[in-house]
XYZ file of C-alpha atoms in Angstrom:
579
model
C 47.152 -26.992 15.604
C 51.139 -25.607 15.339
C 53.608 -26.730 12.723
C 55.809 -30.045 13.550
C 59.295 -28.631 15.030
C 61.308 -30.543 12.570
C 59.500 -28.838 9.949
C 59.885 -25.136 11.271
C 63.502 -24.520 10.514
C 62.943 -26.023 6.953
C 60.314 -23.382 6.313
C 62.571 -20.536 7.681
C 65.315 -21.353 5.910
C 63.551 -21.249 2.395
C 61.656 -18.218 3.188
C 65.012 -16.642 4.016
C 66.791 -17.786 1.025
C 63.621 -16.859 -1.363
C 63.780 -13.069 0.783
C 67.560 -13.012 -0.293
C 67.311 -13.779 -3.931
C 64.312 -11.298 -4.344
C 65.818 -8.121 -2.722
C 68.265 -8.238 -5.311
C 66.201 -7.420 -8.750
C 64.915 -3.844 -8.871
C 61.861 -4.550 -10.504
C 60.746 -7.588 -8.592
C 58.311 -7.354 -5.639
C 57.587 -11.003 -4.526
C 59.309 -14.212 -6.208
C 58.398 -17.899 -5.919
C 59.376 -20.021 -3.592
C 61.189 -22.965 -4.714
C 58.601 -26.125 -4.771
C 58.424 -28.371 -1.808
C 56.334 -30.436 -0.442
C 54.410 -30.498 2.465
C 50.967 -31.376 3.497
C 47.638 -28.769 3.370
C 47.658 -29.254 7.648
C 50.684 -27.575 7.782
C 49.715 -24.835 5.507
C 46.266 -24.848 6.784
C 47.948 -23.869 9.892
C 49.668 -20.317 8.791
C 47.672 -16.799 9.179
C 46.538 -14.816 6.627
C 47.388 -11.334 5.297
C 48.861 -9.641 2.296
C 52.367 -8.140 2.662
C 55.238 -7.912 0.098
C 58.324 -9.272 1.319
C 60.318 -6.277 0.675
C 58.535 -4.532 3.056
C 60.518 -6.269 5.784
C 62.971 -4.439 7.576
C 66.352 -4.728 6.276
C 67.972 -6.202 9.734
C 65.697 -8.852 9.977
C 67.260 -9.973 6.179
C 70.349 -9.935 7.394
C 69.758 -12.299 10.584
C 68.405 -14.836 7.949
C 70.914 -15.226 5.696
C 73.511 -17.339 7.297
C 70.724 -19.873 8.288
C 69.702 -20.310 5.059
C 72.759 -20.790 3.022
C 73.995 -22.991 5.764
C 70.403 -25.509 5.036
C 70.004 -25.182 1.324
C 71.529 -28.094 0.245
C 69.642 -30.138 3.429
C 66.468 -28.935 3.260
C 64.285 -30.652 2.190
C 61.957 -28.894 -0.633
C 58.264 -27.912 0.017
C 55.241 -27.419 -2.129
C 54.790 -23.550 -3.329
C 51.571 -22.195 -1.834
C 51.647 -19.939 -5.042
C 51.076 -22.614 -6.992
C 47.493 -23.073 -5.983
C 46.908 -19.010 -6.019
C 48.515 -18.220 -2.391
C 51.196 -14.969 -1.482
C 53.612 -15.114 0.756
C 54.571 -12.256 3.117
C 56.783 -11.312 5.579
C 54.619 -9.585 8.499
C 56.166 -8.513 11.938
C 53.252 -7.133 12.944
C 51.010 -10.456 13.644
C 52.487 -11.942 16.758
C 49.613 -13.922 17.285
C 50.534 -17.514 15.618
C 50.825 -20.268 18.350
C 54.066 -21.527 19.540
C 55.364 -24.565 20.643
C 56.813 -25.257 24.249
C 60.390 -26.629 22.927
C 59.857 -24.100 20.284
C 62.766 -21.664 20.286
C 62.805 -17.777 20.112
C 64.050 -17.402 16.790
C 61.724 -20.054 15.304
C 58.886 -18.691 16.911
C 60.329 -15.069 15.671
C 60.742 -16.413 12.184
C 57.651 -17.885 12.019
C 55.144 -15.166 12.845
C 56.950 -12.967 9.966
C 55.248 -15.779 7.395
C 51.922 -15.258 6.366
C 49.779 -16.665 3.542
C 47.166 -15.204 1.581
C 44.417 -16.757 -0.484
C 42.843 -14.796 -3.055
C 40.033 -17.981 -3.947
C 40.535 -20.971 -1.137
C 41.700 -24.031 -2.397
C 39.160 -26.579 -3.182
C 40.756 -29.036 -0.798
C 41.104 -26.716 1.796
C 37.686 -26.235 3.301
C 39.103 -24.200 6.771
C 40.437 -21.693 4.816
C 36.980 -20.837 3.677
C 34.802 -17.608 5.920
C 31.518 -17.885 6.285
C 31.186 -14.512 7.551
C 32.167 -13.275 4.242
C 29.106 -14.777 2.589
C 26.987 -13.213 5.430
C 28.359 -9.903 5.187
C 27.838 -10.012 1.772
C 24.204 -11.080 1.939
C 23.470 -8.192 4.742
C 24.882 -5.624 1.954
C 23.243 -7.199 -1.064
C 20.041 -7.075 1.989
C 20.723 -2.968 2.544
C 21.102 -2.443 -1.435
C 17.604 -4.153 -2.262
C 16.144 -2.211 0.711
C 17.576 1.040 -1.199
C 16.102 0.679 -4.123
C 12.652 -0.509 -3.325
C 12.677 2.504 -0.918
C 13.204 4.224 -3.897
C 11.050 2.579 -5.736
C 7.575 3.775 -3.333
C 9.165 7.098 -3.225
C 8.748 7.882 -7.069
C 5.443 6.085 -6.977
C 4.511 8.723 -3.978
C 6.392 11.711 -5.807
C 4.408 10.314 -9.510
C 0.964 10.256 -7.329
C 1.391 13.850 -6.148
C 2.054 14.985 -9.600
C -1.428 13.290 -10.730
C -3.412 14.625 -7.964
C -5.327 17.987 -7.770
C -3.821 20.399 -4.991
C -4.040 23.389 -5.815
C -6.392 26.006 -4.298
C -7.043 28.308 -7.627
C -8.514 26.142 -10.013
C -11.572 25.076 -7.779
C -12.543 28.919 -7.517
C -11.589 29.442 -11.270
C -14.003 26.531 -12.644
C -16.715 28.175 -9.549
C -16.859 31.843 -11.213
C -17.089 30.426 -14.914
C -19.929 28.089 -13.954
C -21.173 30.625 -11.563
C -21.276 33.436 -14.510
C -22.279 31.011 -16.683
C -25.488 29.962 -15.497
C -26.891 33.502 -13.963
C -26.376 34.796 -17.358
C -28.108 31.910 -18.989
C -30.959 32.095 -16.664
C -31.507 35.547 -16.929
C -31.353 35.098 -21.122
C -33.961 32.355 -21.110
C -36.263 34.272 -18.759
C -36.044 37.255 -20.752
C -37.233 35.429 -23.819
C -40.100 33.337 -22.393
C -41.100 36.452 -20.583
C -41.496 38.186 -23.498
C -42.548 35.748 -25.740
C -45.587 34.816 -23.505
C -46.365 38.425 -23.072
C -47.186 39.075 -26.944
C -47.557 35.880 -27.932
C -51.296 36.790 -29.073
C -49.904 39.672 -31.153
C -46.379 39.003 -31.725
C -46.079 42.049 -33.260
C -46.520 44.333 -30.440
C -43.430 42.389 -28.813
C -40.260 44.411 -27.735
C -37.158 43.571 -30.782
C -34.519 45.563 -27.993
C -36.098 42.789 -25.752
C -36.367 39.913 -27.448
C -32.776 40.593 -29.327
C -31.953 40.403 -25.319
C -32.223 36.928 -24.135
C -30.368 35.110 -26.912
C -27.038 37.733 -26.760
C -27.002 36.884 -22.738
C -27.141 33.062 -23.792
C -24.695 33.528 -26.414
C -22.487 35.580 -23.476
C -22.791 32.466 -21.333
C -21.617 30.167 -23.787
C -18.812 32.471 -24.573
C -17.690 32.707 -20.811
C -17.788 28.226 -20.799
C -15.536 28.080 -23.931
C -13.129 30.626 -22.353
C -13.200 28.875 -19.643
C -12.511 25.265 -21.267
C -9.917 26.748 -23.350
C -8.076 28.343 -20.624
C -7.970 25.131 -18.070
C -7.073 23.360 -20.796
C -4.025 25.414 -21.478
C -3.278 25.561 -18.237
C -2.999 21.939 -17.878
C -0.925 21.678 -20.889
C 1.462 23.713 -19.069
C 1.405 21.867 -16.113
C 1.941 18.760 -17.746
C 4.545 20.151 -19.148
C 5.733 20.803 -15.833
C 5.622 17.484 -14.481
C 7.670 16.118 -17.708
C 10.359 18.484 -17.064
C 10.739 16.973 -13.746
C 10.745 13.649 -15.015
C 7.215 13.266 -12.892
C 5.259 12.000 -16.362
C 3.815 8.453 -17.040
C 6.817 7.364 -19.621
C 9.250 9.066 -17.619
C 8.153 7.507 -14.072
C 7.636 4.284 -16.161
C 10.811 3.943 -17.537
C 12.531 4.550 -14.665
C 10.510 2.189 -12.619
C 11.447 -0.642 -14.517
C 15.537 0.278 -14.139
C 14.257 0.026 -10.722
C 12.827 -2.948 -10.898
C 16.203 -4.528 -12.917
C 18.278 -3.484 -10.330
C 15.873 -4.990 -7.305
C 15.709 -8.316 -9.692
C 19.528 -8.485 -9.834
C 20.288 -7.390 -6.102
C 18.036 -10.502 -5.275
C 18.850 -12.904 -7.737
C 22.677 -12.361 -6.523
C 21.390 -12.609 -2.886
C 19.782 -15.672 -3.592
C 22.875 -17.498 -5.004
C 25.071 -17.157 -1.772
C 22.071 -18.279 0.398
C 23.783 -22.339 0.230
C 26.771 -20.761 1.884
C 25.210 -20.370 5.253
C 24.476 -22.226 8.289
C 21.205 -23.867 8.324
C 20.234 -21.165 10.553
C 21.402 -18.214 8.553
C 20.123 -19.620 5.842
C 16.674 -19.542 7.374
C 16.746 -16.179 8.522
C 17.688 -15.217 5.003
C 15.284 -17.147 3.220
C 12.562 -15.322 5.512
C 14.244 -11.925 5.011
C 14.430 -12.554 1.129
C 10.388 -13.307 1.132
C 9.932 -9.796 2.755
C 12.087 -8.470 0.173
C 10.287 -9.769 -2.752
C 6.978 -8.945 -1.244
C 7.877 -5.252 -0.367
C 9.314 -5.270 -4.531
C 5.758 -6.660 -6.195
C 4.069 -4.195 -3.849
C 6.039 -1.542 -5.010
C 5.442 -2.568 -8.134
C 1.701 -3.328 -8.314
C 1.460 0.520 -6.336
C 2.842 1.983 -9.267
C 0.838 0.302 -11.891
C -2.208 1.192 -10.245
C -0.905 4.733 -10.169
C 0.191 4.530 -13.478
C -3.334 3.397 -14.922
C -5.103 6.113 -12.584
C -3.113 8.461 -14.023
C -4.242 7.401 -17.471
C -8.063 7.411 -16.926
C -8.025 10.931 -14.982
C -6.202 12.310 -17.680
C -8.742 10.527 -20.535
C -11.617 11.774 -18.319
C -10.464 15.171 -18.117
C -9.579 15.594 -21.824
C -12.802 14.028 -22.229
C -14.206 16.366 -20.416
C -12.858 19.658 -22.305
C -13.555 18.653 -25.638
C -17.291 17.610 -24.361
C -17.578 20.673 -22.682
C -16.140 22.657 -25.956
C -18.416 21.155 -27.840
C -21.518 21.722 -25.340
C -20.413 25.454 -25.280
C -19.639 26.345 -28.915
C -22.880 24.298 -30.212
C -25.053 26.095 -27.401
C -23.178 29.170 -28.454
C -21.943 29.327 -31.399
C -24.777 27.729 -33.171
C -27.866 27.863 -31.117
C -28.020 31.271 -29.690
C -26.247 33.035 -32.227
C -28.698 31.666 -34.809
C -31.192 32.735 -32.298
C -29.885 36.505 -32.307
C -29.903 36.330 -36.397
C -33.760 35.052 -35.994
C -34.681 38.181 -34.197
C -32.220 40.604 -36.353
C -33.447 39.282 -39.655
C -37.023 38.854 -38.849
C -36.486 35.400 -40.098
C -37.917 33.139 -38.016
C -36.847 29.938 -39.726
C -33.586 30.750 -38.547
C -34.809 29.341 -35.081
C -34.473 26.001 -36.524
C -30.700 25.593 -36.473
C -30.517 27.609 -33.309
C -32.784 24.271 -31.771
C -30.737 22.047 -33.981
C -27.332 23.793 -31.747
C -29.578 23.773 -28.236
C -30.337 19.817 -28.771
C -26.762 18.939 -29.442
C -25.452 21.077 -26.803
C -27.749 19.838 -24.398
C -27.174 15.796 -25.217
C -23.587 16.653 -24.159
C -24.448 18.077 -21.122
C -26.343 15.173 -20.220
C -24.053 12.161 -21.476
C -21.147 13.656 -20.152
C -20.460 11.755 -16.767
C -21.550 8.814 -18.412
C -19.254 8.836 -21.528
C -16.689 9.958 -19.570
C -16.327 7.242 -16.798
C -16.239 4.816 -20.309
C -13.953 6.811 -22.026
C -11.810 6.622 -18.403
C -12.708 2.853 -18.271
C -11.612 1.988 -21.865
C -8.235 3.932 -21.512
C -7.384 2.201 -17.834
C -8.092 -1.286 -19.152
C -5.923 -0.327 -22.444
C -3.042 1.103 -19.980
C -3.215 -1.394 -17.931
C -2.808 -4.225 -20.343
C 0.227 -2.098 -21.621
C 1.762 -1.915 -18.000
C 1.519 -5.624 -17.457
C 3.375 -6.652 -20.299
C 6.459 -4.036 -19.405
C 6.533 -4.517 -15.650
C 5.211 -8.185 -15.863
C 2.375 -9.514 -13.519
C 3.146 -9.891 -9.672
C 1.765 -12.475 -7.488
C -0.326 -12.038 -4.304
C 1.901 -10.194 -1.190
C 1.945 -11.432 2.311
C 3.858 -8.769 3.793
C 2.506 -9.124 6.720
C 2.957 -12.687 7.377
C 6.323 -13.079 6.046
C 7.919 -9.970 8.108
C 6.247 -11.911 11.248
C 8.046 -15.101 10.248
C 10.639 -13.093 10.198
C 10.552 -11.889 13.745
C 10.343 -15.646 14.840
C 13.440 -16.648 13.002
C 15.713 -13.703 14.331
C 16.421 -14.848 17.681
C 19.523 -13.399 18.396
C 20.684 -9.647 18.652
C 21.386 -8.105 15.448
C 21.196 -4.212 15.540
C 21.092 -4.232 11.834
C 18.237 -7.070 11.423
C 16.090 -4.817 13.712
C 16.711 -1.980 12.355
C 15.416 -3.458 8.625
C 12.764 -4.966 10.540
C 11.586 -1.725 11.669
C 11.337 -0.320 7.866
C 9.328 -3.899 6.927
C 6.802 -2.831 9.165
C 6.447 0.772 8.431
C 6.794 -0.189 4.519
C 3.530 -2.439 5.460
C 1.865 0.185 7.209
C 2.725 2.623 4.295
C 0.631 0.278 2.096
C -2.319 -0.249 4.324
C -2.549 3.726 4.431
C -2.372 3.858 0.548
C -4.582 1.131 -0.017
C -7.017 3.242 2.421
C -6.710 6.454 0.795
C -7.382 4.753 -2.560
C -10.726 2.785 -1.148
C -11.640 6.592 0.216
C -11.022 8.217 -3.356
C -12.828 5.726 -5.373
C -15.957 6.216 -2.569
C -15.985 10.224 -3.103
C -15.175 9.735 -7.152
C -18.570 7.121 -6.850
C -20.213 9.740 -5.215
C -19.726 12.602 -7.456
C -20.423 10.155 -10.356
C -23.887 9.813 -9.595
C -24.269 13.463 -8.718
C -22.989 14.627 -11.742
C -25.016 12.305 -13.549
C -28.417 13.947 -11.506
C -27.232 17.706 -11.944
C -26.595 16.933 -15.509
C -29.388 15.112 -16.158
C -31.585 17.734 -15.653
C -29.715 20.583 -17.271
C -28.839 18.673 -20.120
C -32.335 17.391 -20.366
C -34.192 21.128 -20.171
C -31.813 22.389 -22.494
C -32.749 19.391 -24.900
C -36.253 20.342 -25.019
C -35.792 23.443 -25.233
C -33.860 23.093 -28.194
C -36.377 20.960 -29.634
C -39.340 23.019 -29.522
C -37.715 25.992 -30.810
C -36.117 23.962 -33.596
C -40.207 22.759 -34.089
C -41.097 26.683 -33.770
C -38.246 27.787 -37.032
C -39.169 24.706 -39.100
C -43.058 24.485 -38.801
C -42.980 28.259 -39.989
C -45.003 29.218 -42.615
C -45.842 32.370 -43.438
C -49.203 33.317 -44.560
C -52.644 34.796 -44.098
C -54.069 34.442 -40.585
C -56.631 31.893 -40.511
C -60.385 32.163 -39.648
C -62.531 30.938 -36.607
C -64.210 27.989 -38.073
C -68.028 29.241 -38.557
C -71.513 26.931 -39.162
C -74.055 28.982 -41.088
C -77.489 29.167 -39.701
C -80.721 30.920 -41.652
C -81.961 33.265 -39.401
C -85.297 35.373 -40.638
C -84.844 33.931 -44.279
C -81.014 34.823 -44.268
C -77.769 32.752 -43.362
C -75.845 34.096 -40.730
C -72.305 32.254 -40.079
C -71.981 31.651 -36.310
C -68.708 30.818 -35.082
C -68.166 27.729 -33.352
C -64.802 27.446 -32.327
C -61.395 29.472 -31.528
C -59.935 31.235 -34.547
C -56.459 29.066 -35.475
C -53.033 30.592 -34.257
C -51.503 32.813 -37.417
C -47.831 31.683 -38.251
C -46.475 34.483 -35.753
C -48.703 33.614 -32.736
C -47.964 30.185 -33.645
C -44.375 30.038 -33.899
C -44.425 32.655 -30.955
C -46.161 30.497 -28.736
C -43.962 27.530 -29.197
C -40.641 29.672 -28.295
C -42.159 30.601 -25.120
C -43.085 26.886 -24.180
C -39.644 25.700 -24.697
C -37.186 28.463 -23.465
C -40.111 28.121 -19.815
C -38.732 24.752 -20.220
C -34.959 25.413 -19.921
C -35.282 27.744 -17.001
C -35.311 25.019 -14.760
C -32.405 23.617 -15.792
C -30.215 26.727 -15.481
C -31.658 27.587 -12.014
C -30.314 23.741 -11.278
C -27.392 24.777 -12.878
C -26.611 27.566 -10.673
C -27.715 25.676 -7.469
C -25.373 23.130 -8.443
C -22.053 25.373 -8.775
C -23.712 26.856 -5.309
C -23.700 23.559 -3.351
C -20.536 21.808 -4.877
C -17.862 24.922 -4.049
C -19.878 25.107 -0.573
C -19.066 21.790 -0.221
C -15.815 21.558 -1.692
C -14.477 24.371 1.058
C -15.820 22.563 3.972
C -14.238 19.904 3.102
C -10.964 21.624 2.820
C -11.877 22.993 5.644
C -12.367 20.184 8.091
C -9.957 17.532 6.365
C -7.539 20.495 6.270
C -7.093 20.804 9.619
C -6.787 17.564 10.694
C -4.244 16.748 7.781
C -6.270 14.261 6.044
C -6.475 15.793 2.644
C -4.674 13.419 -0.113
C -1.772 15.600 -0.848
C -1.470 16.273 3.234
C -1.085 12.543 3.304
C 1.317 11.793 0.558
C 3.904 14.453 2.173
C 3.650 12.582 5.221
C 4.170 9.558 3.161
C 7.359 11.316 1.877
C 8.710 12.278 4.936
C 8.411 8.427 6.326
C 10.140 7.311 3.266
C 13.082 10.008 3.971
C 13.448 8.545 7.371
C 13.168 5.086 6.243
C 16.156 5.414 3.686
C 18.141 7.748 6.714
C 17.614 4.592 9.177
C 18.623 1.763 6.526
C 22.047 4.085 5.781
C 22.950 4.802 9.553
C 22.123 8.225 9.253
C 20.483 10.761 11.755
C 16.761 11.019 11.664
């Protein structure tokens, strides 16, 4: 639609005048045009840009001026465009305004100088409003959401490498103290059963160098477990340590997580409010688009809760797990055969009692340690998780996979940019079927080793218990005293009474106490030959499994680096960037 011809010179002739009376101030850039009235079709009509009139060239001023002193008493006024938040420029560039057939040169040269700009469209000017704004502004609030959820599943990925065991040392570490451990033990118990059941009928033909023997080698196995607690336990202090100064920690992952999730929250809730500016088609395709979005953000989300409360119980469990292990060591040690070695030493065998007192204790921890453990893991996940779910709030069930597919039915035309987001949606989907398969495989092998652990243990735990027991019976039933008689009937015999012995002569309190030693410590051999067949069969185990997973990349650190390097070219795609 063009301007009414009649109405053409009127316009010139005001912008001319207004050009005039504004080149003359210094300090002012753009004045107001005197008000006049005309109708929004005719203004509706003009292009826009933003120019300042003084810009213009200084000839093209000049050719103006007669015309519009000549018409400023005759024209009639118009309405300011300014008024209602419009700027008018003078633009020789734009020769692209329609003209008229009787529409004459300099008219049609006048006229394409005028331009109007409109900061916020007029409320009763509906053409001057652009669509393609809103969607432009919905495909960058789109890429910025994108951004941060990739984010988002790259600190969960970069928080569950920093929680998961990788290295190749400590294996081999906990495999020589268990390893020393146990052939020391096992050679200390079978030194004192040996001995004890080889002069158990006269103790005191027994070998002290001997018998001194087998409770210093149990004492140096203990010794060589507490070092070895103490020292994995420092090391994993430092570690942690480690991972804090990287900001890879639980509170630190945490509390950036939920700036995360504020700044997906926002991106969408301001996405969501321009959605009634589209076309009923747009609209569509954004409403689809925005599903994927939200579902790709709980996902992310609900990933790193679950990593956040498996963090929590494997670091319960193994803190568990040193202080039960301390306390199996320094009890078997520290107080069992120690007390043991002062038995021998002293020649006081009621000394044996505390050393069973030490081998019970020490073996009950042994034994209830994968059990107390998983509850001590349990009770910190559910206590962690309740935490979580009140910071990052509860997320409802994801259909990734559906909504991207409505997705692909609603984008019917070409949109590089749609199909290149489409793309990420589906290997963001894939990157959660592959976690959620790697977690199903962990908790399988963690089941697994459960119930091993709870066999091994069981029966090294268990032999260790009795053989505390009976050597804690052997100290406290000592008494020390004369060594009793055979029991004896008397029979006359040729007028006299001859006593006749009718039974075994009782055990004296050395034979006795003795006897019972060697009973229990042939009792706890079995358990520390289990013991050593256990550290035998797990590191075997352990390195073909390295081994075989190893070389096809399948071990859970292998994976998560792959994971990382799909992210990386995930966020390089969204930004436009080369792969």
């Amino acid at each position: 639609m063009t301007l009414p011809r009649t109405a053409a010179p009127l316009l010139v002739s005001t912008l001319s005048f207004s050009i005039l009376i504004s080149a003359i101030p210094v300090h002012a850039q753009t004045e107001k045009v005197s008000r006049q009235e005309t109708s929004p079709q005719e203004i509706s009509e003009l292009s826009l840009v933003n120019q300042d009139p003084l810009e213009a060239p200084a000839d093209s001023i000049n050719d103006t001026i007669g015309t519009s002193v000549s018409q400023e008493q005759s024209a009639p006024k118009i309405a300011s465009p300014l008024e209602q938040g419009s700027t008018i420029t003078n633009d020789l560039s734009d020769t692209s305004a329609p003209r008229s057939e009787n529409e004459s040169d300099s008219e049609s040269s006048s006229l394409s100088k005028l331009r109007i700009s409109y900061d916020t469209p007029p409320a009763d000017m509906p053409a001057l409003r652009l669509p393609q704004d809103a969607t432009s502004r919905i495909v960058a609030l789109t890429n910025d959401a994108l951004l941060k959820e990739i984010e988002l599943i790259k600190l969960n990925t970069n928080f569950r490498m920093a929680t998961t065991e990788k290295g190749r040392a400590k294996p081999w570490r906990v495999f020589l103290y268990n390893m020393a451990g146990s052939a020391v033990a096992t050679a200390g118990i079978t030194t004192i059963a040996a001995e004890r059941w080889r002069t158990w009928q006269r103790p005191t033909t027994a070998n002290r160098n001997t018998l001194k023997a087998g409770p210093t080698m149990l004492l140096i196995s203990h010794s060589i477990m507490t070092g070895g607690v103490l020292l994995e336990a420092a090391l994993d202090l430092i570690n942690d340590h480690k991972q804090h100064t990287k900001g890879l920690d639980a509170k630190t992952t945490k509390k950036r997580a939920i700036e995360l999730r504020d700044a997906i929250d926002q991106k969408l809730t301001e996405r969501d409010s321009i959605l009634t500016s589209l076309s009923e088609q747009d609209r569509a395709l954004s409403t689809a688009e925005g599903l994927v979005l939200k579902d790709i953000r709980n996902m992310a989300l609900a990933e790193y809760s679950q990593f956040h409360v498996r963090s929590a119980k494997r670091k319960a469990a193994r803190n568990f797990s040193y202080l039960n292990g301390f306390s199996a060591a320094t009890t078997g040690g520290y107080l069992g055969s120690l007390c043991g070695l002062l038995a021998v030493a002293d020649r006081n065998p009621r000394l044996a009692g505390p050393a069973g007192i030490g081998f019970t204790i020490s073996g009950a921890n042994i034994a209830t340690g994968p059990l107390l453990g998983r509850a001590t893991a349990y009770l910190a996940g559910k206590a962690t998780k309740s935490r979580i779910n009140r910071e990052l709030g509860t997320f409802a069930p994801a259909q990734l996979h559906d909504h991207v597919s409505l997705l692909k039915q609603n984008s019917l035309r070409d949109d590089p940019g749609l199909t290149t987001r489409l793309a990420i949606y589906e290997e963001a989907d894939d990157i959660f079927k592959r976690q959620a398969q790697l977690n199903a495989a962990e908790k399988k092998k963690t089941d697994k080793e459960f119930m091993e652990r709870c066999l091994y243990n069981a029966i090294v735990g268990g032999t260790k218990m009795g053989w505390g027991i009976q050597l804690a019976n052997a100290g406290y039933g000592f008494h020390a005293g004369p060594t009793p008689k055979a029991p004896t009937l008397p029979v006359k015999v040729g007028g006299k009474t001859v006593k006749i012995q009718v039974g075994r002569a009782l055990k004296s309190p050395g034979q006795l106490f003795a006897h019972r030693v060697a009973q229990g410590a042939t009792t706890y051999i079995p358990g520390t030959s289990t013991w050593m067949i256990d550290t035998v069969q797990a590191r075997l185990r352990g390195e073909l499994d390295v081994y075989s997973m190893g070389s096809q990349d399948a071990l859970p650190h292998q994976k998560l680096k792959a994971r990382m390097s799909k992210l990386d070219n995930m966020e390089t795609k969204l930004k436009g960037g080369p792969l």
